[in-house]
Short mmCIF file of C-alpha atoms in Angstrom, two decimals:
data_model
loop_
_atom_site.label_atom_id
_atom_site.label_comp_id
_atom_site.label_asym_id
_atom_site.label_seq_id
_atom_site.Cartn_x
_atom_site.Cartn_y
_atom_site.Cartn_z
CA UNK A 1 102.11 -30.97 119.84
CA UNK A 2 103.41 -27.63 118.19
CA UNK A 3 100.31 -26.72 117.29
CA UNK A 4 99.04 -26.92 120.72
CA UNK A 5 101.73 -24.91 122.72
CA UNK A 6 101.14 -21.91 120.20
CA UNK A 7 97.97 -22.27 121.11
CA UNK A 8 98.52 -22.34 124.40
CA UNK A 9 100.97 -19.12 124.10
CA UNK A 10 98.67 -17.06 121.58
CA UNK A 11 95.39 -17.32 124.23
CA UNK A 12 96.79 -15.15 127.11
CA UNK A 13 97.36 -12.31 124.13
CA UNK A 14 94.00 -13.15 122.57
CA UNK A 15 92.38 -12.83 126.11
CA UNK A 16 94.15 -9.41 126.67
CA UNK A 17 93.07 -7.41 123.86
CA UNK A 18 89.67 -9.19 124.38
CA UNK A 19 89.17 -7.55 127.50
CA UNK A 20 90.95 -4.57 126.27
CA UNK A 21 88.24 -4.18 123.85
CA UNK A 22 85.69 -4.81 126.82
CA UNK A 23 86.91 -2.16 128.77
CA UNK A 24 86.96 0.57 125.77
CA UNK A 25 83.37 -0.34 125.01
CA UNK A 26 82.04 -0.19 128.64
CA UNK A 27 84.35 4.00 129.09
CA UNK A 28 82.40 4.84 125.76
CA UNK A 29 79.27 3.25 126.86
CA UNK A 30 79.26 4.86 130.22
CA UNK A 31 80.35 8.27 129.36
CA UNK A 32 78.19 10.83 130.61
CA UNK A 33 76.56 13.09 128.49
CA UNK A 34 78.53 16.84 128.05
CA UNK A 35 76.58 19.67 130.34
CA UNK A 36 75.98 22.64 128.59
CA UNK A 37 77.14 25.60 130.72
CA UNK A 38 75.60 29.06 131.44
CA UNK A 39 77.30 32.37 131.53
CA UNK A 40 77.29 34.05 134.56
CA UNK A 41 75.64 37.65 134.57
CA UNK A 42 77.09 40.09 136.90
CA UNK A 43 74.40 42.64 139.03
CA UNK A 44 74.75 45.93 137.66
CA UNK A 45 77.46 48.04 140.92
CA UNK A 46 75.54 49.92 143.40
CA UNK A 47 76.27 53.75 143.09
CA UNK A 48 75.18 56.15 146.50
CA UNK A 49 73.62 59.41 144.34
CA UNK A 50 71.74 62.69 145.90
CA UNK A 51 69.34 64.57 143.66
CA UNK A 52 69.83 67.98 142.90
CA UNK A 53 68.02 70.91 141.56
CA UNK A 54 68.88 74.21 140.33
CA UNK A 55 67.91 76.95 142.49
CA UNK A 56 69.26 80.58 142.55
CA UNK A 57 72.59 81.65 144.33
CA UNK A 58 74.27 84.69 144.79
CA UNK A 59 78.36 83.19 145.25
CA UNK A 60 80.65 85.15 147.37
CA UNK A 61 84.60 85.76 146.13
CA UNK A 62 86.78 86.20 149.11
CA UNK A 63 90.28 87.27 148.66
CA UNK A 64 92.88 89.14 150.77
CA UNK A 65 93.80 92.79 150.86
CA UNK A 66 95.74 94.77 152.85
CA UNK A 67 94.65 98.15 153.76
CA UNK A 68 96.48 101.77 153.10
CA UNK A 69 96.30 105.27 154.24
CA UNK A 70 94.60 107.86 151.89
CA UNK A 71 96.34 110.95 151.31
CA UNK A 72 99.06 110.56 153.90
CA UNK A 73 101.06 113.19 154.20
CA UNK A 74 103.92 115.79 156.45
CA UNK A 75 102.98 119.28 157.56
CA UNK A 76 106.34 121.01 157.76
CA UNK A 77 107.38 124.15 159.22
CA UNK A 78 107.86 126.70 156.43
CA UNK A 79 110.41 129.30 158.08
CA UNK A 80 112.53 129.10 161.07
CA UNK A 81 111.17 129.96 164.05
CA UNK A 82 109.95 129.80 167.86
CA UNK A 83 107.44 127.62 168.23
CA UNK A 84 104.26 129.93 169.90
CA UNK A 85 101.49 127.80 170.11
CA UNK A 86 100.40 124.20 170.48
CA UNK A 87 97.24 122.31 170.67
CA UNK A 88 97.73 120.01 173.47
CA UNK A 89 95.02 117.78 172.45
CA UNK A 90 96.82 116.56 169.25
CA UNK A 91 98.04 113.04 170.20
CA UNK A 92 98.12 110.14 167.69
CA UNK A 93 95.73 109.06 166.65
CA UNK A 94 93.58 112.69 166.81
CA UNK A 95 91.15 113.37 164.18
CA UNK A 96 91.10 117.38 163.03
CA UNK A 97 89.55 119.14 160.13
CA UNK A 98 90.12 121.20 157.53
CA UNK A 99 91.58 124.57 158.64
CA UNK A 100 91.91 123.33 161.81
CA UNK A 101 94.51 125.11 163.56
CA UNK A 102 96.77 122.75 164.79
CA UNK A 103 99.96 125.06 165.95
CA UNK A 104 101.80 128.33 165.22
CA UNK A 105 105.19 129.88 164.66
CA UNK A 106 106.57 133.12 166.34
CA UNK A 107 106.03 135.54 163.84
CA UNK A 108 107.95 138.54 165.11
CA UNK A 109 110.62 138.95 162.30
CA UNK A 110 108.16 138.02 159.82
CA UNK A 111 106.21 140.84 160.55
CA UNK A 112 109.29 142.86 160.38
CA UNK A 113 110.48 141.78 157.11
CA UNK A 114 106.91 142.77 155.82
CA UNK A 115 107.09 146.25 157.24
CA UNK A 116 110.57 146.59 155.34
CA UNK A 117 109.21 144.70 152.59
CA UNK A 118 105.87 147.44 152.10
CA UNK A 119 108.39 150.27 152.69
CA UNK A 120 110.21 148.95 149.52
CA UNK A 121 107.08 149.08 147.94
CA UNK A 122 106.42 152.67 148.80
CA UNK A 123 109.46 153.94 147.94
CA UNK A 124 109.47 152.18 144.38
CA UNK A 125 106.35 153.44 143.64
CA UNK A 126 107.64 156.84 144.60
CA UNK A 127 111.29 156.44 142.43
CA UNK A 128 108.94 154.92 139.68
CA UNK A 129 107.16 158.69 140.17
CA UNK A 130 110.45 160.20 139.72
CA UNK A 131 111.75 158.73 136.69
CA UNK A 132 108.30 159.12 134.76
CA UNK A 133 107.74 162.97 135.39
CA UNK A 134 111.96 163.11 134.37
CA UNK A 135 111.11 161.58 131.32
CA UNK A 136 108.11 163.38 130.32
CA UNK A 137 110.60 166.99 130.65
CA UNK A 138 113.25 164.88 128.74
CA UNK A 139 110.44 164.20 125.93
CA UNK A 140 109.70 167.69 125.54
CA UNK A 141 112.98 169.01 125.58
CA UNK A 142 113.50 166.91 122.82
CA UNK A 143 110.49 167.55 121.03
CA UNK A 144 111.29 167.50 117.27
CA UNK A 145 114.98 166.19 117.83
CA UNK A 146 116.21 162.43 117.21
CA UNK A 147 117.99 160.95 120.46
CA UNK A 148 118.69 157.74 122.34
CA UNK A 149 116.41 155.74 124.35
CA UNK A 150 118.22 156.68 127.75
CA UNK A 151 117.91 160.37 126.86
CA UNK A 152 114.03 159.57 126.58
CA UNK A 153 114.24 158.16 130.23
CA UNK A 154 113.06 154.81 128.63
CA UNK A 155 115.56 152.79 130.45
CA UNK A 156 114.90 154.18 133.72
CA UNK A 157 111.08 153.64 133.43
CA UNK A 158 111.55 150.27 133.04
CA UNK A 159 113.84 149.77 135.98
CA UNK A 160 111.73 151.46 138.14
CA UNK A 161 109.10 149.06 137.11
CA UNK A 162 110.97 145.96 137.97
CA UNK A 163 111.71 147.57 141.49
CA UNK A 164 108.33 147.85 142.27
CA UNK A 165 107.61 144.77 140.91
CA UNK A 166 110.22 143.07 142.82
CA UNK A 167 109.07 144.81 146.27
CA UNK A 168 105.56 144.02 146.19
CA UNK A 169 106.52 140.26 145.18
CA UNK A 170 108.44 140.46 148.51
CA UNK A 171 105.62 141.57 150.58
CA UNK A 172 103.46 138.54 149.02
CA UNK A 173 106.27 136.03 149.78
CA UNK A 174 105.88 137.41 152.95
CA UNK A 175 102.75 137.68 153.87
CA UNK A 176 102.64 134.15 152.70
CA UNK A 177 104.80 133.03 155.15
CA UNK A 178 102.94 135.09 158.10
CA UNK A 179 100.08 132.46 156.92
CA UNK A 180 102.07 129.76 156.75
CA UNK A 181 102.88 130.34 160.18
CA UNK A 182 99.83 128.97 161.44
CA UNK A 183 99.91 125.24 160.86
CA UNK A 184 96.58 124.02 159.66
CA UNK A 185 95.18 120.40 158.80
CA UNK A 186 95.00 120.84 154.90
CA UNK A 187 91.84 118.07 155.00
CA UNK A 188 90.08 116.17 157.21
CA UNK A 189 92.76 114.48 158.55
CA UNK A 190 94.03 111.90 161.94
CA UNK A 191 97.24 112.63 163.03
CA UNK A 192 100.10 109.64 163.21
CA UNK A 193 102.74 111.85 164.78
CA UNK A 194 103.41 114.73 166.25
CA UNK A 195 107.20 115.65 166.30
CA UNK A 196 107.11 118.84 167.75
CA UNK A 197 106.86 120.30 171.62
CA UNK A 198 105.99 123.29 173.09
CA UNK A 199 108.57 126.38 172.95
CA UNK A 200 110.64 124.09 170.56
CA UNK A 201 112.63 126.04 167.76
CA UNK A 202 112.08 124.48 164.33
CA UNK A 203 114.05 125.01 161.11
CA UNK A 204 112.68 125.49 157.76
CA UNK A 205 111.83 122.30 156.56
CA UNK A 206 110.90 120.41 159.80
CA UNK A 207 108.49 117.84 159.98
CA UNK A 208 106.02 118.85 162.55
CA UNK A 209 103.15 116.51 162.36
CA UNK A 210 102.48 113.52 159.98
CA UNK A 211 98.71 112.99 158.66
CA UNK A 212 96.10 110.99 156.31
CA UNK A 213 92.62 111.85 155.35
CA UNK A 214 90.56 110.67 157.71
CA UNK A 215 87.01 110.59 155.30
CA UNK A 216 87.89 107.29 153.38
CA UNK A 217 91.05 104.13 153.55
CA UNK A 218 92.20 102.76 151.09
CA UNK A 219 92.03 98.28 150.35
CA UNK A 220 94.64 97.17 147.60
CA UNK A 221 93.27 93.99 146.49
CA UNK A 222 95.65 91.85 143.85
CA UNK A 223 93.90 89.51 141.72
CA UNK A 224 94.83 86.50 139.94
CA UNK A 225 94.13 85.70 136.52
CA UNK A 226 91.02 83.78 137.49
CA UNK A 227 89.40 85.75 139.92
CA UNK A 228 89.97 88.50 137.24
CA UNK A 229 87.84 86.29 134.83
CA UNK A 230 85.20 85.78 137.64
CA UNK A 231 85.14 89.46 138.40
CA UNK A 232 85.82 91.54 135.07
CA UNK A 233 81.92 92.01 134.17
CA UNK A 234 81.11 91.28 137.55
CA UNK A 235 82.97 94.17 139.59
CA UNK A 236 80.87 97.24 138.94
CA UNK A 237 77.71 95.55 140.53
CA UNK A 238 79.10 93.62 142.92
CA UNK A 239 78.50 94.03 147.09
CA UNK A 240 81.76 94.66 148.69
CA UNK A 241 82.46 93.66 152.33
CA UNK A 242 85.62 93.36 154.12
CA UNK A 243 86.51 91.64 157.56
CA UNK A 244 89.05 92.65 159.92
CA UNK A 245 91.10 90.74 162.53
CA UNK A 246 88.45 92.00 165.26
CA UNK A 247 85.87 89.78 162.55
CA UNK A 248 84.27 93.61 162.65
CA UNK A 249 82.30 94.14 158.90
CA UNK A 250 83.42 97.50 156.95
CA UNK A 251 81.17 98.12 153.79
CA UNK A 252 83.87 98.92 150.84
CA UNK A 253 83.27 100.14 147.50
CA UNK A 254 85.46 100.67 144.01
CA UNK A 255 87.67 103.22 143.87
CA UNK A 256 89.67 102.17 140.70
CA UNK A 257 91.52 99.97 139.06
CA UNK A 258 94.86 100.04 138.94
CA UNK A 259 96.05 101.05 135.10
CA UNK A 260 99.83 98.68 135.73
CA UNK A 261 100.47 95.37 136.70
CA UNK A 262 101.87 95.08 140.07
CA UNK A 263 105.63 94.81 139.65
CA UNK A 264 106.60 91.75 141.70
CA UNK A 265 103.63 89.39 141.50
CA UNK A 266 102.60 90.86 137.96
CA UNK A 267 98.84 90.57 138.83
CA UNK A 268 96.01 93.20 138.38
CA UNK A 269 95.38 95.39 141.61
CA UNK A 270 92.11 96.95 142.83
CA UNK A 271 91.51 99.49 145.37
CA UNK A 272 88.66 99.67 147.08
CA UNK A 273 87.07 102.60 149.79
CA UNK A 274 86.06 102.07 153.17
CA UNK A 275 84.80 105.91 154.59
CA UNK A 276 84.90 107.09 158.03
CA UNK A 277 87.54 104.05 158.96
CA UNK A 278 88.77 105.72 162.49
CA UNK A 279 85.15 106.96 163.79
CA UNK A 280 84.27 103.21 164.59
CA UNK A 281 85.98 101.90 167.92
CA UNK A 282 88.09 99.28 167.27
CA UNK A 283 89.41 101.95 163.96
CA UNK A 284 90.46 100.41 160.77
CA UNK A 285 93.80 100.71 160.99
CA UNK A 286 96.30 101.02 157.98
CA UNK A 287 99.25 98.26 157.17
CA UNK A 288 96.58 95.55 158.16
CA UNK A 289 95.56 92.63 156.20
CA UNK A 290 91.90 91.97 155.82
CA UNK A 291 89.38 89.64 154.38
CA UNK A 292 87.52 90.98 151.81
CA UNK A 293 83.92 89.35 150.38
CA UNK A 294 82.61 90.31 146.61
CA UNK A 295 78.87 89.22 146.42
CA UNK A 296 78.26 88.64 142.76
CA UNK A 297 75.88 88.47 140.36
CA UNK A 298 73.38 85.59 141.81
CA UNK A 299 72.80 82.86 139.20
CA UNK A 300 69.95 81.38 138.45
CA UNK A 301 70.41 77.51 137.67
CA UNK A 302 73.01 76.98 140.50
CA UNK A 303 73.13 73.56 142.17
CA UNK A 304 74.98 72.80 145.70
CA UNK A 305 76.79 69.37 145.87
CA UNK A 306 78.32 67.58 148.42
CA UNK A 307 82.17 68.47 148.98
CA UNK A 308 82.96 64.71 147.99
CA UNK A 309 81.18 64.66 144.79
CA UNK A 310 83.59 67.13 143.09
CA UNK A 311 86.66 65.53 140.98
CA UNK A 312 89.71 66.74 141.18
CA UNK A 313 89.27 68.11 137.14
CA UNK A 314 86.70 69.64 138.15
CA UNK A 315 84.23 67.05 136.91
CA UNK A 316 80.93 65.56 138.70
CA UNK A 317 79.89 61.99 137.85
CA UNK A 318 75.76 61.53 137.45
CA UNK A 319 73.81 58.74 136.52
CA UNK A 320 71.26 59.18 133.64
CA UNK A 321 69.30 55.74 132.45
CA UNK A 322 71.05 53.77 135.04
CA UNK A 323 74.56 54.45 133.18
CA UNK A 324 77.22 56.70 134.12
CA UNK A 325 78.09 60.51 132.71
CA UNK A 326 80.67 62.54 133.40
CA UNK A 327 80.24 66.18 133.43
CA UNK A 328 81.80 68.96 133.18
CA UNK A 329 80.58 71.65 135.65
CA UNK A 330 81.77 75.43 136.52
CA UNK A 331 82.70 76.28 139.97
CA UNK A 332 80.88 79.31 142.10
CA UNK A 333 82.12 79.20 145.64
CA UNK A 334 83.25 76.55 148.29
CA UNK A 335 81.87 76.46 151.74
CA UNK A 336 82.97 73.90 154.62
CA UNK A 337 80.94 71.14 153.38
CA UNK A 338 79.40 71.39 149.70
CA UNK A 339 80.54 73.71 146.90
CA UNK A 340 78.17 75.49 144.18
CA UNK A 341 78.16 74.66 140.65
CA UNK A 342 76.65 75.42 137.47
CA UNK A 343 76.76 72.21 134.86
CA UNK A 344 78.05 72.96 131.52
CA UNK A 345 75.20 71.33 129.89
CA UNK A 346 70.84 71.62 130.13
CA UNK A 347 71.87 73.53 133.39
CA UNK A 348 69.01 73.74 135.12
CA UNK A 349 67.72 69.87 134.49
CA UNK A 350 67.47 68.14 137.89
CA UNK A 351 70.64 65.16 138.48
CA UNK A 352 71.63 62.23 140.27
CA UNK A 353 75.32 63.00 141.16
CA UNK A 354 77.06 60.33 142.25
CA UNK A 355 78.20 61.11 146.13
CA UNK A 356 81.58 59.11 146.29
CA UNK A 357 83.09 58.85 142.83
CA UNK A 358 85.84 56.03 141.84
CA UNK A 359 89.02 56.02 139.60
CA UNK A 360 87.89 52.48 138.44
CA UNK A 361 84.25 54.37 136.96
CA UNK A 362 83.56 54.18 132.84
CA UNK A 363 80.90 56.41 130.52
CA UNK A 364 78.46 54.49 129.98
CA UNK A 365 78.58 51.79 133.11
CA UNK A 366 75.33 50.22 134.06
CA UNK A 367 74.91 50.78 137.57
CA UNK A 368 71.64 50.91 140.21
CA UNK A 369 71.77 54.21 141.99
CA UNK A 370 70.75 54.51 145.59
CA UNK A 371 69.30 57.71 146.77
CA UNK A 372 70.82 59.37 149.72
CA UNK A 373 69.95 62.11 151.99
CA UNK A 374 71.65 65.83 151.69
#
């Protein structure tokens, strides 16, 4: 009887693991079998490029210079005196040339003090006279006999000397103010003011009319370290332009180069010549600012890109054997919608430049270019 209830208790366990067993065999058995996988390759990123090819261009420096007068100057009066004559046409503005006689002083007591000053002259000379024939009796009166030099009249000569020196001095200092009576334009010259009216009494001294050559202006251009660079074996042969507020075109050309550094901005300075600035209606004026343009040297193996393609390093990406390059390039001259380079490297081989360059872009990225149109 024992035997059979532990046989009745063992059978349920038996029968477990049995089908235990059962259902371990049948998971192994139907198992499927392990899939091999595949990695997945990525397409290569589609790049928008333009082709380029080198092609000569002359680039164009503009800067801005303000313009000065040449040679400006003040006439003044150079005695005190009536004024006697005036040249009613000489407003501001007025161009005159040289010798021109613009006005002139009353010259009444001039010409007096020159008749006094010549009748000095003449009676020097004539006391000058005196004292040599005195001296030549004194000498032979004393022929053989030491004396002083003012018993041999030598003394007296030589005053008489320096009085007729001193009077005919006097008539040239005269005479030169009789000239300098009449008021003349010392140049070619346009007149900025005229401070002086008809029958007006002027002192010595007074400003009567205030002038600049009228032949040539001057530009003062200052220049930054890298335009200086750009320009410094450049400047001799360059074409010089400039562009006034009226957009009117002046032809310029080198005057010099400043020798000193300008003493605010510290930057080199260059002047530059327009001629004949007030014959042209609208003038050139001076105290203006202008535009002026500096036609270089034209390069040979130039290449114009689109605005966009340009880094802010100044770096252009191309593709070369469907992988990436980054370039160095030089810049020549913006316009409005491309700029001008020259590439650092096999400068005149043709490129595909990448037209819209990313942050996220390696060396050496496999990409497929599409061609766009300029």
């Amino acid at each position: 009887m024992q035997r059979n209830s532990r046989m009745r208790r063992t059978l349920p366990i038996v029968g477990g693991i049995g089908l235990l067993l059962v259902a371990i065999t049948l998971v192994i058995i139907t198992e499927p079998a392990p899939v091999t996988t595949k990695p997945l390759v990525a397409d290569p990123a589609p790049v928008t490029v333009v082709t380029v090819y080198a092609q000569a261009f002359a680039p164009t420096l503009t800067v801005l210079g303000t313009t000065s007068a040449r040679w400006r100057a003040e006439l003044r009066a150079r005695s005190g005196a009536q004024l006697h004559w005036l040249d009613d046409s000489l407003e501001p503005g007025t161009i005159v040339h040289k010798d021109q006689l613009l006005a002139s002083l009353d010259t009444t007591v001039l010409e007096a003090q020159l008749a006094q000053a010549k009748s000095d002259v003449a009676e020097a000379k004539l006391q000058l006279t005196r004292t040599q024939l005195e001296q030549a009796v004194a000498l032979k009166m004393l022929r053989g006999e030491q004396n002083t030099a003012f018993g041999r009249r030598e003394p007296q000569v030589a005053a008489a000397r320096l009085a007729l020196s001193k009077a005919r001095a006097t008539v040239t200092s005269v005479e030169k103010m009789l000239t300098d009576a009449q008021i003349r334009a010392p140049y070619d010259a346009v007149i900025f003011q005229r401070q002086v009216s008809h029958a007006q009494h002027v002192e010595q001294g007074q400003v009567l009319f205030e002038i600049a050559a009228s032949d040539s202006l001057d530009v003062k251009l200052p220049i930054s370290d890298n335009q200086w660079q750009r320009l410094s074996g450049e400047l001799g042969k360059a074409k010089i332009s400039l562009e006034d507020r009226q957009q009117q075109r002046w032809p310029a050309s080198l005057r010099y180069l400043a020798p000193l550094a300008n003493e605010v901005t510290r930057q080199r300075e260059i002047v530059l010549r327009v001629d004949t600035p007030y014959q042209r209606i609208p003038r050139l004026l001076p105290n203006q600012h202008v535009k002026v343009h500096l036609r270089l040297t034209e390069q040979q193996d130039a290449m114009q890109l689109p605005l966009s393609a340009l880094t802010r390093d100044n770096e252009v990406w191309t593709v070369q054997e469907a992988r990436l390059v980054k370039e160095h390039v030089r810049r020549l001259q913006h316009t409005e919608a491309s700029v001008w380079v020259i590439f650092n490297e096999s400068p005149s081989e043709p490129r595909q430049v990448v037209l819209y360059p990313l942050h996220s872009m390696l060396p050496g990225q496999v990409v497929t270019p599409i061609e766009a149109e300029l």
